Amino acid sequence: WIQKNTDEVVTNLDAIECALKENEGHVLAVKTSTSCYDPQIPDQIDEMGKLFMKEDVCHVMNNAFGLQCKKTCKLINRA
């Protein structure tokens, strides 16, 4: 999702939460990949982790592109 008034690619938590609510009881897991292309700000991994725990949904993350970003790795550890 591209944030209005900027060209930053950001996590759209509201859309994720809405999709989980619309498909309640039918979602076993969500697979995400960390951002890898500019313009990039770290994904809201910690907030996604809280959301998936609240909704009782497993989270599978591909962090192959985020390994070089210390902030992303820190957010993963916090999640």
PDB file of N, CA, C and O in Angstrom:
ATOM      1  N   TRP A   1       0.848  -1.162   0.000  1.00  0.00           N
ATOM      2  CA  TRP A   1       0.000   0.000   0.000  1.00  0.00           C
ATOM      3  C   TRP A   1       0.886   1.214   0.000  1.00  0.00           C
ATOM      4  O   TRP A   1       1.850   1.306   0.765  1.00  0.00           O
ATOM      5  N   ILE A   2       0.617   2.185  -0.831  1.00  0.00           N
ATOM      6  CA  ILE A   2       1.412   3.407  -0.912  1.00  0.00           C
ATOM      7  C   ILE A   2       0.688   4.500  -0.140  1.00  0.00           C
ATOM      8  O   ILE A   2      -0.487   4.778  -0.382  1.00  0.00           O
ATOM      9  N   GLN A   3       1.417   5.090   0.792  1.00  0.00           N
ATOM     10  CA  GLN A   3       0.835   6.120   1.660  1.00  0.00           C
ATOM     11  C   GLN A   3       0.558   7.384   0.869  1.00  0.00           C
ATOM     12  O   GLN A   3       1.355   7.807   0.037  1.00  0.00           O
ATOM     13  N   LYS A   4      -0.610   7.985   1.137  1.00  0.00           N
ATOM     14  CA  LYS A   4      -0.961   9.234   0.472  1.00  0.00           C
ATOM     15  C   LYS A   4       0.054  10.318   0.811  1.00  0.00           C
ATOM     16  O   LYS A   4       0.599  10.365   1.900  1.00  0.00           O
ATOM     17  N   ASN A   5       0.281  11.203  -0.137  1.00  0.00           N
ATOM     18  CA  ASN A   5       1.163  12.365  -0.005  1.00  0.00           C
ATOM     19  C   ASN A   5       2.636  11.990   0.109  1.00  0.00           C
ATOM     20  O   ASN A   5       3.459  12.846   0.366  1.00  0.00           O
ATOM     21  N   THR A   6       2.961  10.705   0.015  1.00  0.00           N
ATOM     22  CA  THR A   6       4.358  10.281  -0.022  1.00  0.00           C
ATOM     23  C   THR A   6       4.437   9.151  -1.040  1.00  0.00           C
ATOM     24  O   THR A   6       3.431   8.724  -1.600  1.00  0.00           O
ATOM     25  N   ASP A   7       5.616   8.660  -1.252  1.00  0.00           N
ATOM     26  CA  ASP A   7       5.759   7.508  -2.123  1.00  0.00           C
ATOM     27  C   ASP A   7       6.245   6.294  -1.336  1.00  0.00           C
ATOM     28  O   ASP A   7       6.748   5.334  -1.883  1.00  0.00           O
ATOM     29  N   GLU A   8       6.027   6.339  -0.007  1.00  0.00           N
ATOM     30  CA  GLU A   8       6.458   5.245   0.863  1.00  0.00           C
ATOM     31  C   GLU A   8       5.503   4.064   0.768  1.00  0.00           C
ATOM     32  O   GLU A   8       4.289   4.236   0.749  1.00  0.00           O
ATOM     33  N   VAL A   9       6.074   2.886   0.697  1.00  0.00           N
ATOM     34  CA  VAL A   9       5.288   1.663   0.733  1.00  0.00           C
ATOM     35  C   VAL A   9       5.153   1.285   2.208  1.00  0.00           C
ATOM     36  O   VAL A   9       6.144   1.113   2.900  1.00  0.00           O
ATOM     37  N   VAL A  10       3.914   1.179   2.689  1.00  0.00           N
ATOM     38  CA  VAL A  10       3.670   0.929   4.104  1.00  0.00           C
ATOM     39  C   VAL A  10       2.691  -0.223   4.301  1.00  0.00           C
ATOM     40  O   VAL A  10       1.941  -0.583   3.398  1.00  0.00           O
ATOM     41  N   THR A  11       2.684  -0.776   5.501  1.00  0.00           N
ATOM     42  CA  THR A  11       1.754  -1.831   5.879  1.00  0.00           C
ATOM     43  C   THR A  11       0.378  -1.229   6.113  1.00  0.00           C
ATOM     44  O   THR A  11       0.246  -0.254   6.845  1.00  0.00           O
ATOM     45  N   ASN A  12      -0.640  -1.814   5.522  1.00  0.00           N
ATOM     46  CA  ASN A  12      -2.008  -1.338   5.707  1.00  0.00           C
ATOM     47  C   ASN A  12      -2.693  -2.253   6.718  1.00  0.00           C
ATOM     48  O   ASN A  12      -3.399  -3.191   6.352  1.00  0.00           O
ATOM     49  N   LEU A  13      -2.478  -1.986   8.002  1.00  0.00           N
ATOM     50  CA  LEU A  13      -3.043  -2.814   9.059  1.00  0.00           C
ATOM     51  C   LEU A  13      -4.570  -2.827   9.045  1.00  0.00           C
ATOM     52  O   LEU A  13      -5.181  -3.859   9.329  1.00  0.00           O
ATOM     53  N   ASP A  14      -5.169  -1.711   8.718  1.00  0.00           N
ATOM     54  CA  ASP A  14      -6.636  -1.648   8.686  1.00  0.00           C
ATOM     55  C   ASP A  14      -7.196  -2.614   7.644  1.00  0.00           C
ATOM     56  O   ASP A  14      -8.188  -3.303   7.894  1.00  0.00           O
ATOM     57  N   ALA A  15      -6.566  -2.680   6.479  1.00  0.00           N
ATOM     58  CA  ALA A  15      -7.027  -3.583   5.426  1.00  0.00           C
ATOM     59  C   ALA A  15      -6.834  -5.039   5.834  1.00  0.00           C
ATOM     60  O   ALA A  15      -7.693  -5.886   5.552  1.00  0.00           O
ATOM     61  N   ILE A  16      -5.725  -5.338   6.503  1.00  0.00           N
ATOM     62  CA  ILE A  16      -5.472  -6.702   6.972  1.00  0.00           C
ATOM     63  C   ILE A  16      -6.519  -7.103   8.001  1.00  0.00           C
ATOM     64  O   ILE A  16      -7.101  -8.183   7.926  1.00  0.00           O
ATOM     65  N   GLU A  17      -6.782  -6.218   8.954  1.00  0.00           N
ATOM     66  CA  GLU A  17      -7.771  -6.509   9.992  1.00  0.00           C
ATOM     67  C   GLU A  17      -9.162  -6.680   9.381  1.00  0.00           C
ATOM     68  O   GLU A  17      -9.909  -7.595   9.743  1.00  0.00           O
ATOM     69  N   CYS A  18      -9.504  -5.845   8.433  1.00  0.00           N
ATOM     70  CA  CYS A  18     -10.804  -5.933   7.766  1.00  0.00           C
ATOM     71  C   CYS A  18     -10.932  -7.270   7.028  1.00  0.00           C
ATOM     72  O   CYS A  18     -11.976  -7.926   7.103  1.00  0.00           O
ATOM     73  N   ALA A  19      -9.889  -7.685   6.334  1.00  0.00           N
ATOM     74  CA  ALA A  19      -9.921  -8.956   5.609  1.00  0.00           C
ATOM     75  C   ALA A  19     -10.066 -10.130   6.577  1.00  0.00           C
ATOM     76  O   ALA A  19     -10.786 -11.093   6.284  1.00  0.00           O
ATOM     77  N   LEU A  20      -9.399 -10.050   7.728  1.00  0.00           N
ATOM     78  CA  LEU A  20      -9.534 -11.117   8.722  1.00  0.00           C
ATOM     79  C   LEU A  20     -10.959 -11.182   9.265  1.00  0.00           C
ATOM     80  O   LEU A  20     -11.508 -12.269   9.463  1.00  0.00           O
ATOM     81  N   LYS A  21     -11.557 -10.020   9.510  1.00  0.00           N
ATOM     82  CA  LYS A  21     -12.929  -9.977  10.021  1.00  0.00           C
ATOM     83  C   LYS A  21     -13.917 -10.520   8.987  1.00  0.00           C
ATOM     84  O   LYS A  21     -14.825 -11.268   9.319  1.00  0.00           O
ATOM     85  N   GLU A  22     -13.729 -10.129   7.726  1.00  0.00           N
ATOM     86  CA  GLU A  22     -14.628 -10.571   6.657  1.00  0.00           C
ATOM     87  C   GLU A  22     -14.554 -12.081   6.443  1.00  0.00           C
ATOM     88  O   GLU A  22     -15.509 -12.688   5.973  1.00  0.00           O
ATOM     89  N   ASN A  23     -13.401 -12.673   6.748  1.00  0.00           N
ATOM     90  CA  ASN A  23     -13.189 -14.101   6.520  1.00  0.00           C
ATOM     91  C   ASN A  23     -13.017 -14.866   7.823  1.00  0.00           C
ATOM     92  O   ASN A  23     -12.381 -15.923   7.856  1.00  0.00           O
ATOM     93  N   GLU A  24     -13.593 -14.339   8.891  1.00  0.00           N
ATOM     94  CA  GLU A  24     -13.452 -14.926  10.215  1.00  0.00           C
ATOM     95  C   GLU A  24     -13.824 -16.410  10.204  1.00  0.00           C
ATOM     96  O   GLU A  24     -14.836 -16.812   9.636  1.00  0.00           O
ATOM     97  N   GLY A  25     -12.959 -17.209  10.807  1.00  0.00           N
ATOM     98  CA  GLY A  25     -13.176 -18.641  10.872  1.00  0.00           C
ATOM     99  C   GLY A  25     -12.665 -19.397   9.663  1.00  0.00           C
ATOM    100  O   GLY A  25     -12.684 -20.622   9.644  1.00  0.00           O
ATOM    101  N   HIS A  26     -12.207 -18.675   8.646  1.00  0.00           N
ATOM    102  CA  HIS A  26     -11.734 -19.308   7.421  1.00  0.00           C
ATOM    103  C   HIS A  26     -10.248 -19.055   7.156  1.00  0.00           C
ATOM    104  O   HIS A  26      -9.727 -19.540   6.152  1.00  0.00           O
ATOM    105  N   VAL A  27      -9.586 -18.295   8.019  1.00  0.00           N
ATOM    106  CA  VAL A  27      -8.170 -17.973   7.815  1.00  0.00           C
ATOM    107  C   VAL A  27      -7.341 -18.751   8.824  1.00  0.00           C
ATOM    108  O   VAL A  27      -7.487 -18.579  10.032  1.00  0.00           O
ATOM    109  N   LEU A  28      -6.492 -19.627   8.321  1.00  0.00           N
ATOM    110  CA  LEU A  28      -5.612 -20.416   9.173  1.00  0.00           C
ATOM    111  C   LEU A  28      -4.303 -19.675   9.438  1.00  0.00           C
ATOM    112  O   LEU A  28      -3.794 -19.669  10.548  1.00  0.00           O
ATOM    113  N   ALA A  29      -3.780 -19.021   8.387  1.00  0.00           N
ATOM    114  CA  ALA A  29      -2.490 -18.345   8.513  1.00  0.00           C
ATOM    115  C   ALA A  29      -2.408 -17.209   7.497  1.00  0.00           C
ATOM    116  O   ALA A  29      -3.138 -17.181   6.509  1.00  0.00           O
ATOM    117  N   VAL A  30      -1.496 -16.287   7.768  1.00  0.00           N
ATOM    118  CA  VAL A  30      -1.202 -15.199   6.852  1.00  0.00           C
ATOM    119  C   VAL A  30       0.285 -15.251   6.565  1.00  0.00           C
ATOM    120  O   VAL A  30       1.102 -15.339   7.487  1.00  0.00           O
ATOM    121  N   LYS A  31       0.657 -15.190   5.287  1.00  0.00           N
ATOM    122  CA  LYS A  31       2.064 -15.186   4.890  1.00  0.00           C
ATOM    123  C   LYS A  31       2.418 -13.780   4.434  1.00  0.00           C
ATOM    124  O   LYS A  31       1.715 -13.200   3.606  1.00  0.00           O
ATOM    125  N   THR A  32       3.463 -13.237   5.004  1.00  0.00           N
ATOM    126  CA  THR A  32       3.914 -11.905   4.618  1.00  0.00           C
ATOM    127  C   THR A  32       5.381 -11.962   4.205  1.00  0.00           C
ATOM    128  O   THR A  32       6.099 -12.911   4.524  1.00  0.00           O
ATOM    129  N   SER A  33       5.809 -10.941   3.488  1.00  0.00           N
ATOM    130  CA  SER A  33       7.220 -10.757   3.139  1.00  0.00           C
ATOM    131  C   SER A  33       7.599  -9.349   3.544  1.00  0.00           C
ATOM    132  O   SER A  33       6.812  -8.417   3.340  1.00  0.00           O
ATOM    133  N   THR A  34       8.781  -9.198   4.111  1.00  0.00           N
ATOM    134  CA  THR A  34       9.221  -7.861   4.489  1.00  0.00           C
ATOM    135  C   THR A  34       9.548  -7.066   3.235  1.00  0.00           C
ATOM    136  O   THR A  34       9.895  -7.633   2.199  1.00  0.00           O
ATOM    137  N   SER A  35       9.419  -5.753   3.323  1.00  0.00           N
ATOM    138  CA  SER A  35       9.673  -4.878   2.178  1.00  0.00           C
ATOM    139  C   SER A  35      11.112  -4.969   1.732  1.00  0.00           C
ATOM    140  O   SER A  35      12.021  -5.193   2.526  1.00  0.00           O
ATOM    141  N   CYS A  36      11.298  -4.765   0.436  1.00  0.00           N
ATOM    142  CA  CYS A  36      12.652  -4.898  -0.085  1.00  0.00           C
ATOM    143  C   CYS A  36      13.028  -3.817  -1.082  1.00  0.00           C
ATOM    144  O   CYS A  36      14.176  -3.713  -1.461  1.00  0.00           O
ATOM    145  N   TYR A  37      12.095  -3.018  -1.528  1.00  0.00           N
ATOM    146  CA  TYR A  37      12.397  -2.035  -2.556  1.00  0.00           C
ATOM    147  C   TYR A  37      12.144  -0.631  -2.041  1.00  0.00           C
ATOM    148  O   TYR A  37      11.235  -0.389  -1.264  1.00  0.00           O
ATOM    149  N   ASP A  38      12.950   0.303  -2.501  1.00  0.00           N
ATOM    150  CA  ASP A  38      12.757   1.708  -2.138  1.00  0.00           C
ATOM    151  C   ASP A  38      11.543   2.259  -2.853  1.00  0.00           C
ATOM    152  O   ASP A  38      11.218   1.809  -3.951  1.00  0.00           O
ATOM    153  N   PRO A  39      10.879   3.227  -2.316  1.00  0.00           N
ATOM    154  CA  PRO A  39      11.066   3.781  -0.978  1.00  0.00           C
ATOM    155  C   PRO A  39      10.452   2.851   0.068  1.00  0.00           C
ATOM    156  O   PRO A  39       9.338   2.406  -0.075  1.00  0.00           O
ATOM    157  N   GLN A  40      11.228   2.573   1.060  1.00  0.00           N
ATOM    158  CA  GLN A  40      10.836   1.572   2.046  1.00  0.00           C
ATOM    159  C   GLN A  40      10.952   2.132   3.448  1.00  0.00           C
ATOM    160  O   GLN A  40      11.906   2.814   3.774  1.00  0.00           O
ATOM    161  N   ILE A  41       9.959   1.866   4.244  1.00  0.00           N
ATOM    162  CA  ILE A  41      10.065   2.061   5.680  1.00  0.00           C
ATOM    163  C   ILE A  41       9.777   0.689   6.282  1.00  0.00           C
ATOM    164  O   ILE A  41       9.086  -0.124   5.652  1.00  0.00           O
ATOM    165  N   PRO A  42      10.302   0.379   7.437  1.00  0.00           N
ATOM    166  CA  PRO A  42      10.101  -0.971   7.991  1.00  0.00           C
ATOM    167  C   PRO A  42       8.624  -1.310   8.137  1.00  0.00           C
ATOM    168  O   PRO A  42       7.796  -0.473   8.504  1.00  0.00           O
ATOM    169  N   ASP A  43       8.299  -2.554   7.794  1.00  0.00           N
ATOM    170  CA  ASP A  43       6.936  -3.040   7.959  1.00  0.00           C
ATOM    171  C   ASP A  43       6.556  -3.007   9.435  1.00  0.00           C
ATOM    172  O   ASP A  43       7.413  -3.092  10.308  1.00  0.00           O
ATOM    173  N   GLN A  44       5.283  -2.916   9.704  1.00  0.00           N
ATOM    174  CA  GLN A  44       4.791  -2.886  11.087  1.00  0.00           C
ATOM    175  C   GLN A  44       4.652  -4.323  11.597  1.00  0.00           C
ATOM    176  O   GLN A  44       3.567  -4.774  11.964  1.00  0.00           O
ATOM    177  N   ILE A  45       5.757  -5.029  11.633  1.00  0.00           N
ATOM    178  CA  ILE A  45       5.774  -6.440  11.989  1.00  0.00           C
ATOM    179  C   ILE A  45       5.259  -6.659  13.401  1.00  0.00           C
ATOM    180  O   ILE A  45       4.499  -7.601  13.654  1.00  0.00           O
ATOM    181  N   ASP A  46       5.663  -5.810  14.332  1.00  0.00           N
ATOM    182  CA  ASP A  46       5.222  -5.971  15.715  1.00  0.00           C
ATOM    183  C   ASP A  46       3.708  -5.799  15.837  1.00  0.00           C
ATOM    184  O   ASP A  46       3.037  -6.553  16.536  1.00  0.00           O
ATOM    185  N   GLU A  47       3.154  -4.839  15.106  1.00  0.00           N
ATOM    186  CA  GLU A  47       1.708  -4.617  15.149  1.00  0.00           C
ATOM    187  C   GLU A  47       0.960  -5.750  14.443  1.00  0.00           C
ATOM    188  O   GLU A  47      -0.128  -6.147  14.881  1.00  0.00           O
ATOM    189  N   MET A  48       1.525  -6.263  13.343  1.00  0.00           N
ATOM    190  CA  MET A  48       0.900  -7.405  12.678  1.00  0.00           C
ATOM    191  C   MET A  48       0.896  -8.613  13.611  1.00  0.00           C
ATOM    192  O   MET A  48      -0.102  -9.343  13.691  1.00  0.00           O
ATOM    193  N   GLY A  49       1.990  -8.817  14.343  1.00  0.00           N
ATOM    194  CA  GLY A  49       2.061  -9.927  15.286  1.00  0.00           C
ATOM    195  C   GLY A  49       0.982  -9.841  16.341  1.00  0.00           C
ATOM    196  O   GLY A  49       0.324 -10.838  16.665  1.00  0.00           O
ATOM    197  N   LYS A  50       0.754  -8.639  16.871  1.00  0.00           N
ATOM    198  CA  LYS A  50      -0.308  -8.443  17.873  1.00  0.00           C
ATOM    199  C   LYS A  50      -1.680  -8.737  17.279  1.00  0.00           C
ATOM    200  O   LYS A  50      -2.521  -9.382  17.916  1.00  0.00           O
ATOM    201  N   LEU A  51      -1.898  -8.269  16.057  1.00  0.00           N
ATOM    202  CA  LEU A  51      -3.182  -8.481  15.397  1.00  0.00           C
ATOM    203  C   LEU A  51      -3.429  -9.972  15.168  1.00  0.00           C
ATOM    204  O   LEU A  51      -4.513 -10.478  15.461  1.00  0.00           O
ATOM    205  N   PHE A  52      -2.422 -10.680  14.674  1.00  0.00           N
ATOM    206  CA  PHE A  52      -2.601 -12.097  14.386  1.00  0.00           C
ATOM    207  C   PHE A  52      -2.792 -12.903  15.672  1.00  0.00           C
ATOM    208  O   PHE A  52      -3.558 -13.863  15.685  1.00  0.00           O
ATOM    209  N   MET A  53      -2.126 -12.512  16.735  1.00  0.00           N
ATOM    210  CA  MET A  53      -2.347 -13.191  18.016  1.00  0.00           C
ATOM    211  C   MET A  53      -3.773 -12.962  18.499  1.00  0.00           C
ATOM    212  O   MET A  53      -4.440 -13.885  18.954  1.00  0.00           O
ATOM    213  N   LYS A  54      -4.245 -11.714  18.388  1.00  0.00           N
ATOM    214  CA  LYS A  54      -5.605 -11.373  18.824  1.00  0.00           C
ATOM    215  C   LYS A  54      -6.641 -12.161  18.024  1.00  0.00           C
ATOM    216  O   LYS A  54      -7.635 -12.626  18.570  1.00  0.00           O
ATOM    217  N   GLU A  55      -6.399 -12.341  16.732  1.00  0.00           N
ATOM    218  CA  GLU A  55      -7.342 -13.033  15.860  1.00  0.00           C
ATOM    219  C   GLU A  55      -7.092 -14.540  15.811  1.00  0.00           C
ATOM    220  O   GLU A  55      -7.781 -15.253  15.083  1.00  0.00           O
ATOM    221  N   ASP A  56      -6.090 -15.026  16.559  1.00  0.00           N
ATOM    222  CA  ASP A  56      -5.744 -16.445  16.612  1.00  0.00           C
ATOM    223  C   ASP A  56      -5.420 -17.002  15.222  1.00  0.00           C
ATOM    224  O   ASP A  56      -5.936 -18.033  14.795  1.00  0.00           O
ATOM    225  N   VAL A  57      -4.559 -16.275  14.508  1.00  0.00           N
ATOM    226  CA  VAL A  57      -4.137 -16.645  13.162  1.00  0.00           C
ATOM    227  C   VAL A  57      -2.615 -16.779  13.167  1.00  0.00           C
ATOM    228  O   VAL A  57      -1.908 -15.929  13.703  1.00  0.00           O
ATOM    229  N   CYS A  58      -2.116 -17.858  12.570  1.00  0.00           N
ATOM    230  CA  CYS A  58      -0.659 -18.060  12.471  1.00  0.00           C
ATOM    231  C   CYS A  58      -0.064 -17.052  11.486  1.00  0.00           C
ATOM    232  O   CYS A  58      -0.717 -16.646  10.524  1.00  0.00           O
ATOM    233  N   HIS A  59       1.185 -16.677  11.740  1.00  0.00           N
ATOM    234  CA  HIS A  59       1.875 -15.719  10.880  1.00  0.00           C
ATOM    235  C   HIS A  59       3.160 -16.357  10.377  1.00  0.00           C
ATOM    236  O   HIS A  59       4.036 -16.712  11.164  1.00  0.00           O
ATOM    237  N   VAL A  60       3.266 -16.507   9.068  1.00  0.00           N
ATOM    238  CA  VAL A  60       4.473 -17.025   8.420  1.00  0.00           C
ATOM    239  C   VAL A  60       5.106 -15.857   7.679  1.00  0.00           C
ATOM    240  O   VAL A  60       4.467 -15.222   6.840  1.00  0.00           O
ATOM    241  N   MET A  61       6.359 -15.560   8.006  1.00  0.00           N
ATOM    242  CA  MET A  61       7.009 -14.396   7.428  1.00  0.00           C
ATOM    243  C   MET A  61       8.257 -14.771   6.650  1.00  0.00           C
ATOM    244  O   MET A  61       9.094 -15.520   7.129  1.00  0.00           O
ATOM    245  N   ASN A  62       8.368 -14.232   5.450  1.00  0.00           N
ATOM    246  CA  ASN A  62       9.582 -14.348   4.648  1.00  0.00           C
ATOM    247  C   ASN A  62      10.378 -13.066   4.894  1.00  0.00           C
ATOM    248  O   ASN A  62       9.968 -11.992   4.479  1.00  0.00           O
ATOM    249  N   ASN A  63      11.510 -13.194   5.557  1.00  0.00           N
ATOM    250  CA  ASN A  63      12.329 -12.019   5.861  1.00  0.00           C
ATOM    251  C   ASN A  63      13.618 -12.011   5.047  1.00  0.00           C
ATOM    252  O   ASN A  63      14.595 -11.384   5.429  1.00  0.00           O
ATOM    253  N   ALA A  64      13.631 -12.694   3.920  1.00  0.00           N
ATOM    254  CA  ALA A  64      14.847 -12.749   3.107  1.00  0.00           C
ATOM    255  C   ALA A  64      15.320 -11.355   2.701  1.00  0.00           C
ATOM    256  O   ALA A  64      16.520 -11.097   2.630  1.00  0.00           O
ATOM    257  N   PHE A  65      14.384 -10.454   2.441  1.00  0.00           N
ATOM    258  CA  PHE A  65      14.748  -9.107   2.012  1.00  0.00           C
ATOM    259  C   PHE A  65      14.996  -8.166   3.186  1.00  0.00           C
ATOM    260  O   PHE A  65      15.559  -7.099   3.022  1.00  0.00           O
ATOM    261  N   GLY A  66      14.553  -8.536   4.373  1.00  0.00           N
ATOM    262  CA  GLY A  66      14.690  -7.661   5.529  1.00  0.00           C
ATOM    263  C   GLY A  66      15.921  -7.917   6.373  1.00  0.00           C
ATOM    264  O   GLY A  66      16.188  -7.181   7.316  1.00  0.00           O
ATOM    265  N   LEU A  67      16.681  -8.956   6.044  1.00  0.00           N
ATOM    266  CA  LEU A  67      17.851  -9.292   6.861  1.00  0.00           C
ATOM    267  C   LEU A  67      18.872  -8.172   6.946  1.00  0.00           C
ATOM    268  O   LEU A  67      19.561  -8.034   7.941  1.00  0.00           O
ATOM    269  N   GLN A  68      18.978  -7.373   5.906  1.00  0.00           N
ATOM    270  CA  GLN A  68      19.971  -6.301   5.895  1.00  0.00           C
ATOM    271  C   GLN A  68      19.509  -5.073   6.677  1.00  0.00           C
ATOM    272  O   GLN A  68      20.265  -4.144   6.875  1.00  0.00           O
ATOM    273  N   CYS A  69      18.264  -5.062   7.137  1.00  0.00           N
ATOM    274  CA  CYS A  69      17.716  -3.909   7.857  1.00  0.00           C
ATOM    275  C   CYS A  69      17.650  -4.219   9.353  1.00  0.00           C
ATOM    276  O   CYS A  69      16.827  -5.024   9.790  1.00  0.00           O
ATOM    277  N   LYS A  70      18.506  -3.573  10.131  1.00  0.00           N
ATOM    278  CA  LYS A  70      18.550  -3.820  11.575  1.00  0.00           C
ATOM    279  C   LYS A  70      17.216  -3.493  12.248  1.00  0.00           C
ATOM    280  O   LYS A  70      16.797  -4.188  13.167  1.00  0.00           O
ATOM    281  N   LYS A  71      16.549  -2.447  11.780  1.00  0.00           N
ATOM    282  CA  LYS A  71      15.281  -2.068  12.402  1.00  0.00           C
ATOM    283  C   LYS A  71      14.226  -3.150  12.157  1.00  0.00           C
ATOM    284  O   LYS A  71      13.452  -3.476  13.057  1.00  0.00           O
ATOM    285  N   THR A  72      14.186  -3.717  10.970  1.00  0.00           N
ATOM    286  CA  THR A  72      13.244  -4.789  10.678  1.00  0.00           C
ATOM    287  C   THR A  72      13.504  -5.995  11.579  1.00  0.00           C
ATOM    288  O   THR A  72      12.572  -6.567  12.151  1.00  0.00           O
ATOM    289  N   CYS A  73      14.771  -6.370  11.716  1.00  0.00           N
ATOM    290  CA  CYS A  73      15.113  -7.507  12.573  1.00  0.00           C
ATOM    291  C   CYS A  73      14.718  -7.238  14.022  1.00  0.00           C
ATOM    292  O   CYS A  73      14.249  -8.126  14.726  1.00  0.00           O
ATOM    293  N   LYS A  74      14.893  -6.005  14.485  1.00  0.00           N
ATOM    294  CA  LYS A  74      14.507  -5.645  15.846  1.00  0.00           C
ATOM    295  C   LYS A  74      12.991  -5.756  16.018  1.00  0.00           C
ATOM    296  O   LYS A  74      12.521  -6.263  17.045  1.00  0.00           O
ATOM    297  N   LEU A  75      12.229  -5.327  15.007  1.00  0.00           N
ATOM    298  CA  LEU A  75      10.766  -5.418  15.083  1.00  0.00           C
ATOM    299  C   LEU A  75      10.325  -6.884  15.122  1.00  0.00           C
ATOM    300  O   LEU A  75       9.363  -7.224  15.805  1.00  0.00           O
ATOM    301  N   ILE A  76      11.007  -7.742  14.393  1.00  0.00           N
ATOM    302  CA  ILE A  76      10.674  -9.175  14.407  1.00  0.00           C
ATOM    303  C   ILE A  76      10.896  -9.743  15.801  1.00  0.00           C
ATOM    304  O   ILE A  76      10.060 -10.471  16.324  1.00  0.00           O
ATOM    305  N   ASN A  77      12.007  -9.402  16.407  1.00  0.00           N
ATOM    306  CA  ASN A  77      12.279  -9.887  17.763  1.00  0.00           C
ATOM    307  C   ASN A  77      11.248  -9.363  18.749  1.00  0.00           C
ATOM    308  O   ASN A  77      10.869 -10.073  19.694  1.00  0.00           O
ATOM    309  N   ARG A  78      10.774  -8.148  18.562  1.00  0.00           N
ATOM    310  CA  ARG A  78       9.781  -7.575  19.463  1.00  0.00           C
ATOM    311  C   ARG A  78       8.416  -8.245  19.266  1.00  0.00           C
ATOM    312  O   ARG A  78       7.661  -8.402  20.211  1.00  0.00           O
ATOM    313  N   ALA A  79       8.130  -8.662  18.030  1.00  0.00           N
ATOM    314  CA  ALA A  79       6.839  -9.302  17.738  1.00  0.00           C
ATOM    315  C   ALA A  79       6.788 -10.646  18.434  1.00  0.00           C
ATOM    316  O   ALA A  79       5.789 -11.117  18.869  1.00  0.00           O
TER     317      ALA A  79
END
